[in-house]
Amino acid sequence: MHLADIITLRPQPGGAIFFGLTRRCPLLCRHCSTASLMSSEQHEAGLFTRFADTFTPEDHPELVLMTGGEPLLRPQLVTAIARRARRAGARSALISGMFFAREERVPDRIAEAIASVDHFVASIDIFHEEQVSRAAVFAVLGRLLESGKDVSVQAVGLDDADPYLEDITRDVRETFDGRVPMLVAQVGAAGRAADWLSAPGGGVHTLNLPAALPCDMAAWPTIAYDGTVLACCNQDVIDRRGPEHLRLGHIGEDGWPEIRRRLTRSPLLRAVRTLGPQPLARRAGAPTDAGFCGTCMGFSERPEVARQASDLVAGEAFEVMEQTVERLQVEAGPTVFALRHGSPRYAGLVTLGHREEARS
Ligand code: SF4
C-alpha cells in the first residue's frame, strides 16, 4: 500500500482508525509531540486486540494505523492487530522512530511486526537523527524495500526554508532512486517542542487558508493510549481526552460499529467535516477568534452550535453538500492534502514511486 493510497482515504469518514498503542518511547527527541518517556502510560494489550476483534468483513475501517509513542515497543501487539485487521479485510500501517535500527540486526519480533503490516512509515528528522543515525535508518529501509515492503518517510522541519529538509529529501530521493515517498511537515508546538517552539506552526491545520474550510481531520477516529476514542488526531484533543463533542467512546465498552456510527452520524462532526468549524460557529453566532481548531474545541461550551449543526444536517441539501465535499477532497488527490497539511514546497513528494506517477 503506497503512501498516496493512504492519503486518498483521508477525507473518508471511518476510512481508517489510529491506534495509539503506547505513549512510551525509548528515544528522547526534543520535538516529541507526545512528550514520550519509557515511564509514560501504557495499557493492557487485550484492550486493543478485543477492539480489533470487533472488525468484521461487513464492517471495518479500510486501514488501521498504529502509532505511539513507539508502537514497536509492543511488536506482538502490532502483529496481533495487523492480523485481525487483515482477517476482516482491512489493511494496516505503522509509524516508527526506528530505535531498533541502532542494533546490528532487527530483533525477530520487530521484523515479524513490520512484515505483518501493509505499509511502514519511518519518522526521520534532525531530532531523530540525534538518537538514531540516518545511515542506520537507511540500511533498514533499504532492506525493507528490497523485500518488497511499501515504505515511506515522514520528515519534519522548522519551515519550508529549513536546510535540513532540503538535505534529507534529496538524500532519500538519491539513496532510494525516487522509490520512497515522503510526507514533509512542520514541527508543531506540542509536547516537548512546546518548551522551545513558541510559534504555533505544524499541528493538523497548517495553512492560513480562507475560513470556509472543511476539516478532513475529523474523518478518522483516534484511539488514545488509555482506550478513549476521539474524533480527530489533534494532539491537544488526545491529551485532554476531549472536549466532549469530540469524544466518541472507549474501546473497553464500544466496538467498531458503534464508534463508526457515532463518527458518521454526529450532526456536529458532519458539519465540521463539511463546512469547517469557523463557518459553523458564525452561523450559530458563536466566536471564531480562537482559530480553526480552537473554535472547534470551544463547541462543547456552546449549545447553540450543536443546535445549528442539527438544523443544518436536517436540511434537504446537506447530504448532497456533504458527499460533494468528500468527493472533491478525494479528487483533489494526495498532493493537495500535503499542500494543506504539510510543507507546500515538498508536497509533491507524497506520490514518489506511486503507480500513477510511474505512468505519467
Ligand atoms: S477542527 Fe476540530 S475536529 Fe478538526 S482537527 Fe481541529 S479539533 Fe479536530
Tab-separated table of C-alpha atoms and ligand atoms in Angstrom:
chain	number	residue	atom	x	y	z
A	1	MET	CA	0.000	0.000	0.000
A	2	HIS	CA	1.547	3.273	-1.159
A	3	LEU	CA	1.527	6.475	0.919
A	4	ALA	CA	-0.636	8.115	-1.787
A	5	ASP	CA	-3.269	5.366	-1.336
A	6	ILE	CA	-3.297	6.013	2.419
A	7	ILE	CA	-3.742	9.761	1.945
A	8	THR	CA	-6.526	9.201	-0.596
A	9	LEU	CA	-8.557	7.606	2.212
A	10	ARG	CA	-8.096	10.671	4.456
A	11	PRO	CA	-11.382	12.511	3.714
A	12	GLN	CA	-13.451	9.329	4.079
A	13	PRO	CA	-15.272	9.204	7.462
A	14	GLY	CA	-14.212	5.977	9.145
A	15	GLY	CA	-11.858	5.158	6.261
A	16	ALA	CA	-9.160	4.483	8.845
A	17	ILE	CA	-8.541	4.500	12.571
A	18	PHE	CA	-5.414	5.397	14.565
A	19	PHE	CA	-4.383	3.039	17.358
A	20	GLY	CA	-2.149	4.782	19.924
A	21	LEU	CA	-0.633	1.549	21.265
A	22	THR	CA	1.605	3.119	23.877
A	23	ARG	CA	2.809	6.514	24.964
A	24	ARG	CA	6.226	5.025	25.747
A	25	CYS	CA	9.296	5.571	23.591
A	26	PRO	CA	12.990	4.827	24.197
A	27	LEU	CA	14.087	7.940	22.283
A	28	LEU	CA	14.096	11.414	23.792
A	29	CYS	CA	13.595	13.591	20.712
A	30	ARG	CA	13.467	17.288	21.513
A	31	HIS	CA	10.372	17.858	19.356
A	32	CYS	CA	8.310	14.833	20.512
A	33	SER	CA	4.636	15.870	20.249
A	34	THR	CA	3.598	13.222	22.796
A	35	ALA	CA	6.416	14.055	25.269
A	36	SER	CA	7.072	10.320	25.484
A	37	LEU	CA	9.353	8.654	28.048
A	38	MET	CA	9.893	4.982	28.882
A	39	SER	CA	7.780	5.611	32.018
A	40	SER	CA	4.850	7.090	30.058
A	41	GLU	CA	1.403	5.486	30.114
A	42	GLN	CA	0.749	2.096	28.574
A	43	HIS	CA	-2.374	-0.025	28.964
A	44	GLU	CA	-3.026	-3.750	28.624
A	45	ALA	CA	-2.724	-5.240	25.148
A	46	GLY	CA	-6.108	-7.004	25.401
A	47	LEU	CA	-7.883	-3.650	25.374
A	48	PHE	CA	-6.648	-3.072	21.811
A	49	THR	CA	-6.950	-6.633	20.474
A	50	ARG	CA	-10.510	-7.010	21.787
A	51	PHE	CA	-11.451	-3.848	19.896
A	52	ALA	CA	-9.758	-5.138	16.722
A	53	ASP	CA	-11.878	-8.294	17.163
A	54	THR	CA	-14.968	-6.153	16.517
A	55	PHE	CA	-13.880	-5.572	12.888
A	56	THR	CA	-15.853	-7.871	10.584
A	57	PRO	CA	-15.756	-8.469	6.832
A	58	GLU	CA	-19.023	-6.480	6.635
A	59	ASP	CA	-17.971	-3.588	8.870
A	60	HIS	CA	-14.360	-2.499	9.219
A	61	PRO	CA	-12.168	0.523	8.501
A	62	GLU	CA	-10.143	0.270	5.284
A	63	LEU	CA	-6.947	0.954	7.195
A	64	VAL	CA	-5.609	0.578	10.734
A	65	LEU	CA	-2.749	2.963	11.527
A	66	MET	CA	-0.613	2.075	14.533
A	67	THR	CA	1.236	4.881	16.315
A	68	GLY	CA	2.605	5.799	19.739
A	69	GLY	CA	4.867	6.699	21.415
A	70	GLU	CA	6.783	3.938	19.730
A	71	PRO	CA	4.412	1.132	18.654
A	72	LEU	CA	7.318	-1.263	18.031
A	73	LEU	CA	7.917	-1.397	21.785
A	74	ARG	CA	4.899	-3.761	21.529
A	75	PRO	CA	5.750	-5.796	18.427
A	76	GLN	CA	3.498	-8.734	19.301
A	77	LEU	CA	0.572	-6.350	19.738
A	78	VAL	CA	1.308	-4.785	16.341
A	79	THR	CA	1.291	-8.247	14.730
A	80	ALA	CA	-1.897	-9.264	16.551
A	81	ILE	CA	-3.759	-6.151	15.401
A	82	ALA	CA	-2.444	-6.353	11.824
A	83	ARG	CA	-3.639	-9.987	11.598
A	84	ARG	CA	-7.080	-9.127	12.951
A	85	ALA	CA	-7.355	-6.201	10.518
A	86	ARG	CA	-6.388	-8.419	7.577
A	87	ARG	CA	-8.826	-11.144	8.607
A	88	ALA	CA	-11.647	-8.603	8.413
A	89	GLY	CA	-10.445	-7.242	5.046
A	90	ALA	CA	-8.634	-4.119	6.318
A	91	ARG	CA	-5.046	-3.119	5.688
A	92	SER	CA	-2.605	-1.790	8.265
A	93	ALA	CA	0.301	0.625	8.590
A	94	LEU	CA	2.797	1.520	11.260
A	95	ILE	CA	4.831	4.642	12.065
A	96	SER	CA	8.100	4.204	13.942
A	97	GLY	CA	11.073	6.240	15.156
A	98	MET	CA	13.181	3.118	14.438
A	99	PHE	CA	15.061	2.817	17.764
A	100	PHE	CA	15.835	-0.800	16.762
A	101	ALA	CA	17.938	0.365	13.775
A	102	ARG	CA	20.730	1.041	16.310
A	103	GLU	CA	21.096	-2.733	16.786
A	104	GLU	CA	23.219	-4.805	14.446
A	105	ARG	CA	20.201	-6.799	13.349
A	106	VAL	CA	16.481	-6.156	13.678
A	107	PRO	CA	15.100	-8.341	16.510
A	108	ASP	CA	12.863	-11.155	15.232
A	109	ARG	CA	9.639	-9.958	16.857
A	110	ILE	CA	10.095	-6.478	15.413
A	111	ALA	CA	10.872	-7.903	11.963
A	112	GLU	CA	7.729	-10.020	12.224
A	113	ALA	CA	5.638	-6.988	13.234
A	114	ILE	CA	6.920	-4.945	10.290
A	115	ALA	CA	6.263	-7.873	7.947
A	116	SER	CA	2.672	-8.069	9.204
A	117	VAL	CA	1.682	-4.542	8.086
A	118	ASP	CA	0.984	-3.258	4.571
A	119	HIS	CA	2.951	-0.022	4.922
A	120	PHE	CA	5.833	1.101	7.107
A	121	VAL	CA	6.472	4.795	7.872
A	122	ALA	CA	9.902	5.865	9.142
A	123	SER	CA	9.966	9.075	11.139
A	124	ILE	CA	13.208	10.858	10.221
A	125	ASP	CA	14.186	14.395	11.124
A	126	ILE	CA	17.028	16.322	12.697
A	127	PHE	CA	15.771	15.426	16.177
A	128	HIS	CA	15.516	11.680	15.482
A	129	GLU	CA	18.959	11.776	13.894
A	130	GLU	CA	20.380	12.885	17.259
A	131	GLN	CA	19.169	9.496	18.587
A	132	VAL	CA	19.366	7.098	15.633
A	133	SER	CA	21.761	7.703	12.760
A	134	ARG	CA	20.499	8.294	9.248
A	135	ALA	CA	22.813	5.587	7.942
A	136	ALA	CA	21.280	3.016	10.312
A	137	VAL	CA	17.731	4.007	9.339
A	138	PHE	CA	18.557	3.945	5.619
A	139	ALA	CA	20.128	0.491	5.956
A	140	VAL	CA	16.913	-0.944	7.434
A	141	LEU	CA	14.701	0.917	4.950
A	142	GLY	CA	16.807	-0.374	2.064
A	143	ARG	CA	16.372	-3.981	3.221
A	144	LEU	CA	12.617	-3.484	3.634
A	145	LEU	CA	12.363	-2.030	0.121
A	146	GLU	CA	14.309	-4.957	-1.315
A	147	SER	CA	11.941	-7.367	0.423
A	148	GLY	CA	9.020	-5.672	-1.369
A	149	LYS	CA	7.648	-3.718	1.606
A	150	ASP	CA	5.903	-0.403	0.875
A	151	VAL	CA	7.709	2.223	2.954
A	152	SER	CA	7.611	6.000	3.293
A	153	VAL	CA	9.383	8.710	5.243
A	154	GLN	CA	7.742	11.283	7.451
A	155	ALA	CA	10.046	14.249	7.983
A	156	VAL	CA	9.525	17.497	9.862
A	157	GLY	CA	11.450	20.755	9.788
A	158	LEU	CA	11.047	24.227	11.236
A	159	ASP	CA	9.666	25.634	7.979
A	160	ASP	CA	9.949	25.232	4.205
A	161	ALA	CA	13.304	27.056	4.166
A	162	ASP	CA	14.857	24.721	6.762
A	163	PRO	CA	18.095	23.452	5.109
A	164	TYR	CA	17.670	20.129	6.895
A	165	LEU	CA	14.567	19.407	4.803
A	166	GLU	CA	16.399	20.134	1.561
A	167	ASP	CA	19.179	17.783	2.631
A	168	ILE	CA	17.046	14.875	3.866
A	169	THR	CA	14.599	14.946	0.928
A	170	ARG	CA	17.484	14.962	-1.572
A	171	ASP	CA	19.252	12.173	0.278
A	172	VAL	CA	16.126	9.966	0.440
A	173	ARG	CA	15.449	10.512	-3.280
A	174	GLU	CA	19.024	9.759	-4.296
A	175	THR	CA	19.614	6.830	-1.968
A	176	PHE	CA	16.396	5.050	-2.901
A	177	ASP	CA	16.250	6.146	-6.509
A	178	GLY	CA	12.936	8.007	-6.107
A	179	ARG	CA	11.096	4.911	-4.835
A	180	VAL	CA	10.371	6.176	-1.293
A	181	PRO	CA	7.570	8.758	-0.943
A	182	MET	CA	7.807	11.420	1.754
A	183	LEU	CA	5.312	13.440	3.756
A	184	VAL	CA	7.074	16.593	4.919
A	185	ALA	CA	5.570	18.844	7.582
A	186	GLN	CA	6.482	21.475	10.158
A	187	VAL	CA	7.218	20.846	13.819
A	188	GLY	CA	4.199	21.754	15.927
A	189	ALA	CA	4.413	23.498	19.298
A	190	ALA	CA	3.102	20.436	21.149
A	191	GLY	CA	4.638	18.060	23.701
A	192	ARG	CA	8.373	18.683	24.286
A	193	ALA	CA	8.503	21.141	21.348
A	194	ALA	CA	6.126	23.447	23.252
A	195	ASP	CA	9.064	24.204	25.620
A	196	TRP	CA	11.173	25.773	22.900
A	197	LEU	CA	8.904	26.498	19.921
A	198	SER	CA	6.610	29.420	20.539
A	199	ALA	CA	5.182	29.775	17.028
A	200	PRO	CA	2.049	27.697	16.523
A	201	GLY	CA	3.499	26.074	13.383
A	202	GLY	CA	2.650	22.500	12.442
A	203	GLY	CA	-0.302	20.771	14.040
A	204	VAL	CA	-3.002	19.307	11.869
A	205	HIS	CA	-4.040	22.510	10.072
A	206	THR	CA	-1.030	24.473	8.930
A	207	LEU	CA	-2.109	26.740	6.092
A	208	ASN	CA	-3.675	30.128	6.589
A	209	LEU	CA	-6.489	29.476	4.127
A	210	PRO	CA	-9.935	31.100	3.963
A	211	ALA	CA	-12.163	30.338	6.928
A	212	ALA	CA	-14.673	28.240	4.947
A	213	LEU	CA	-12.533	25.150	5.094
A	214	PRO	CA	-13.865	21.662	5.878
A	215	CYS	CA	-11.995	19.666	8.496
A	216	ASP	CA	-10.849	16.411	6.891
A	217	MET	CA	-9.065	15.507	10.142
A	218	ALA	CA	-12.461	14.757	11.716
A	219	ALA	CA	-12.810	11.713	9.437
A	220	TRP	CA	-10.504	9.181	11.150
A	221	PRO	CA	-11.030	8.335	14.829
A	222	THR	CA	-8.000	8.132	17.110
A	223	ILE	CA	-7.695	5.673	19.983
A	224	ALA	CA	-5.725	7.325	22.789
A	225	TYR	CA	-3.302	5.259	24.867
A	226	ASP	CA	-5.951	4.512	27.514
A	227	GLY	CA	-8.603	3.408	25.009
A	228	THR	CA	-10.589	6.659	24.781
A	229	VAL	CA	-11.668	7.242	21.186
A	230	LEU	CA	-11.510	10.791	19.847
A	231	ALA	CA	-12.889	12.130	16.570
A	232	CYS	CA	-9.551	13.511	15.325
A	233	CYS	CA	-5.791	13.238	15.826
A	234	ASN	CA	-5.207	16.770	17.178
A	235	GLN	CA	-2.651	16.248	19.986
A	236	ASP	CA	-4.477	18.692	22.310
A	237	VAL	CA	-7.667	16.692	21.870
A	238	ILE	CA	-5.810	13.436	22.606
A	239	ASP	CA	-4.096	14.885	25.681
A	240	ARG	CA	-7.349	16.300	27.069
A	241	ARG	CA	-9.403	13.216	26.028
A	242	GLY	CA	-11.926	15.728	24.765
A	243	PRO	CA	-13.747	18.139	24.588
A	244	GLU	CA	-16.966	16.196	24.984
A	245	HIS	CA	-18.267	16.652	21.405
A	246	LEU	CA	-15.038	15.091	20.044
A	247	ARG	CA	-15.192	12.052	22.346
A	248	LEU	CA	-16.646	9.033	20.538
A	249	GLY	CA	-16.440	6.424	23.288
A	250	HIS	CA	-13.993	3.940	24.776
A	251	ILE	CA	-12.723	0.700	23.258
A	252	GLY	CA	-13.266	-1.058	26.586
A	253	GLU	CA	-17.017	-0.577	26.077
A	254	ASP	CA	-17.605	0.170	22.400
A	255	GLY	CA	-16.866	-1.852	19.284
A	256	TRP	CA	-16.012	-0.519	15.826
A	257	PRO	CA	-19.667	-0.419	14.616
A	258	GLU	CA	-20.672	1.939	17.477
A	259	ILE	CA	-17.616	4.142	17.011
A	260	ARG	CA	-18.189	4.364	13.240
A	261	ARG	CA	-21.874	5.135	13.760
A	262	ARG	CA	-21.144	7.980	16.207
A	263	LEU	CA	-18.432	9.383	13.944
A	264	THR	CA	-20.552	9.359	10.802
A	265	ARG	CA	-23.896	10.375	12.379
A	266	SER	CA	-22.966	13.156	14.797
A	267	PRO	CA	-24.519	16.348	13.321
A	268	LEU	CA	-21.706	18.451	14.820
A	269	LEU	CA	-18.967	16.287	13.278
A	270	ARG	CA	-20.769	16.140	9.925
A	271	ALA	CA	-20.993	19.952	9.912
A	272	VAL	CA	-17.319	20.340	10.923
A	273	ARG	CA	-16.252	17.934	8.145
A	274	THR	CA	-18.411	19.675	5.550
A	275	LEU	CA	-18.233	23.383	6.412
A	276	GLY	CA	-15.351	23.634	8.846
A	277	PRO	CA	-15.580	24.913	12.421
A	278	GLN	CA	-15.478	28.651	11.781
A	279	PRO	CA	-18.339	28.938	9.244
A	280	LEU	CA	-20.411	26.698	11.535
A	281	ALA	CA	-19.644	28.934	14.532
A	282	ARG	CA	-20.515	32.037	12.516
A	283	ARG	CA	-23.895	30.625	11.542
A	284	ALA	CA	-24.593	29.937	15.220
A	285	GLY	CA	-23.425	33.388	16.343
A	286	ALA	CA	-20.511	31.859	18.298
A	287	PRO	CA	-16.984	33.360	18.380
A	288	THR	CA	-14.407	32.334	15.777
A	289	ASP	CA	-11.350	34.219	17.003
A	290	ALA	CA	-9.679	31.159	18.597
A	291	GLY	CA	-8.625	29.932	15.151
A	292	PHE	CA	-9.509	26.751	13.276
A	293	CYS	CA	-9.142	24.045	15.941
A	294	GLY	CA	-9.547	26.478	18.855
A	295	THR	CA	-13.010	27.426	17.606
A	296	CYS	CA	-13.956	23.765	17.262
A	297	MET	CA	-12.654	22.907	20.726
A	298	GLY	CA	-14.963	25.510	22.259
A	299	PHE	CA	-18.128	23.935	20.836
A	300	SER	CA	-18.874	21.822	23.925
A	301	GLU	CA	-19.479	25.084	25.818
A	302	ARG	CA	-21.774	26.390	23.070
A	303	PRO	CA	-25.091	24.507	22.856
A	304	GLU	CA	-26.229	26.929	20.118
A	305	VAL	CA	-23.560	25.422	17.808
A	306	ALA	CA	-24.879	21.873	18.337
A	307	ARG	CA	-28.427	23.148	17.621
A	308	GLN	CA	-27.212	24.905	14.471
A	309	ALA	CA	-25.464	21.722	13.310
A	310	SER	CA	-28.602	19.630	13.909
A	311	ASP	CA	-30.756	22.112	11.919
A	312	LEU	CA	-28.171	22.195	9.163
A	313	VAL	CA	-27.851	18.425	8.663
A	314	ALA	CA	-31.648	18.033	8.771
A	315	GLY	CA	-31.929	20.307	5.727
A	316	GLU	CA	-32.613	18.718	2.332
A	317	ALA	CA	-29.432	19.895	0.639
A	318	PHE	CA	-26.981	18.911	3.370
A	319	GLU	CA	-26.379	15.305	2.394
A	320	VAL	CA	-25.592	16.308	-1.202
A	321	MET	CA	-23.229	19.011	0.045
A	322	GLU	CA	-21.550	16.546	2.437
A	323	GLN	CA	-20.986	13.982	-0.304
A	324	THR	CA	-19.760	16.645	-2.725
A	325	VAL	CA	-17.195	17.975	-0.243
A	326	GLU	CA	-15.893	14.461	0.424
A	327	ARG	CA	-15.700	13.666	-3.307
A	328	LEU	CA	-13.898	16.932	-4.127
A	329	GLN	CA	-11.304	16.239	-1.435
A	330	VAL	CA	-10.682	12.725	-2.759
A	331	GLU	CA	-10.475	14.007	-6.345
A	332	ALA	CA	-8.028	16.744	-5.319
A	333	GLY	CA	-5.555	13.948	-4.596
A	334	PRO	CA	-2.722	13.316	-2.130
A	335	THR	CA	-0.543	16.250	-3.215
A	336	VAL	CA	-3.284	18.747	-2.347
A	337	PHE	CA	-3.636	17.070	1.053
A	338	ALA	CA	0.115	17.506	1.603
A	339	LEU	CA	-0.121	21.144	0.455
A	340	ARG	CA	-2.791	21.795	3.034
A	341	HIS	CA	-1.402	19.863	5.993
A	342	GLY	CA	2.301	19.653	5.302
A	343	SER	CA	5.101	21.592	3.688
A	344	PRO	CA	3.946	23.185	0.389
A	345	ARG	CA	7.474	23.079	-1.043
A	346	TYR	CA	7.741	19.317	-0.670
A	347	ALA	CA	4.065	18.358	-1.164
A	348	GLY	CA	4.763	16.591	-4.482
A	349	LEU	CA	6.995	14.029	-2.746
A	350	VAL	CA	3.995	12.109	-1.392
A	351	THR	CA	3.482	10.460	-4.789
A	352	LEU	CA	7.115	9.397	-5.395
A	353	GLY	CA	7.147	5.823	-6.667
A	354	HIS	CA	3.354	5.691	-6.976
A	355	ARG	CA	1.983	3.753	-9.931
A	356	GLU	CA	0.075	6.875	-11.163
A	357	GLU	CA	3.339	8.824	-11.134
A	358	ALA	CA	5.152	5.976	-12.871
A	359	ARG	CA	2.564	6.007	-15.706
A	360	SER	CA	2.821	9.784	-16.326
B	1	SF4	S1	-11.251	21.325	13.670
B	1	SF4	FE1	-11.929	20.079	15.439
B	1	SF4	S2	-12.185	18.013	14.604
B	1	SF4	FE2	-10.914	19.175	13.165
B	1	SF4	S3	-8.779	18.715	13.767
B	1	SF4	FE3	-9.391	20.627	14.788
B	1	SF4	S4	-10.131	19.971	16.813
B	1	SF4	FE4	-10.098	18.148	15.495
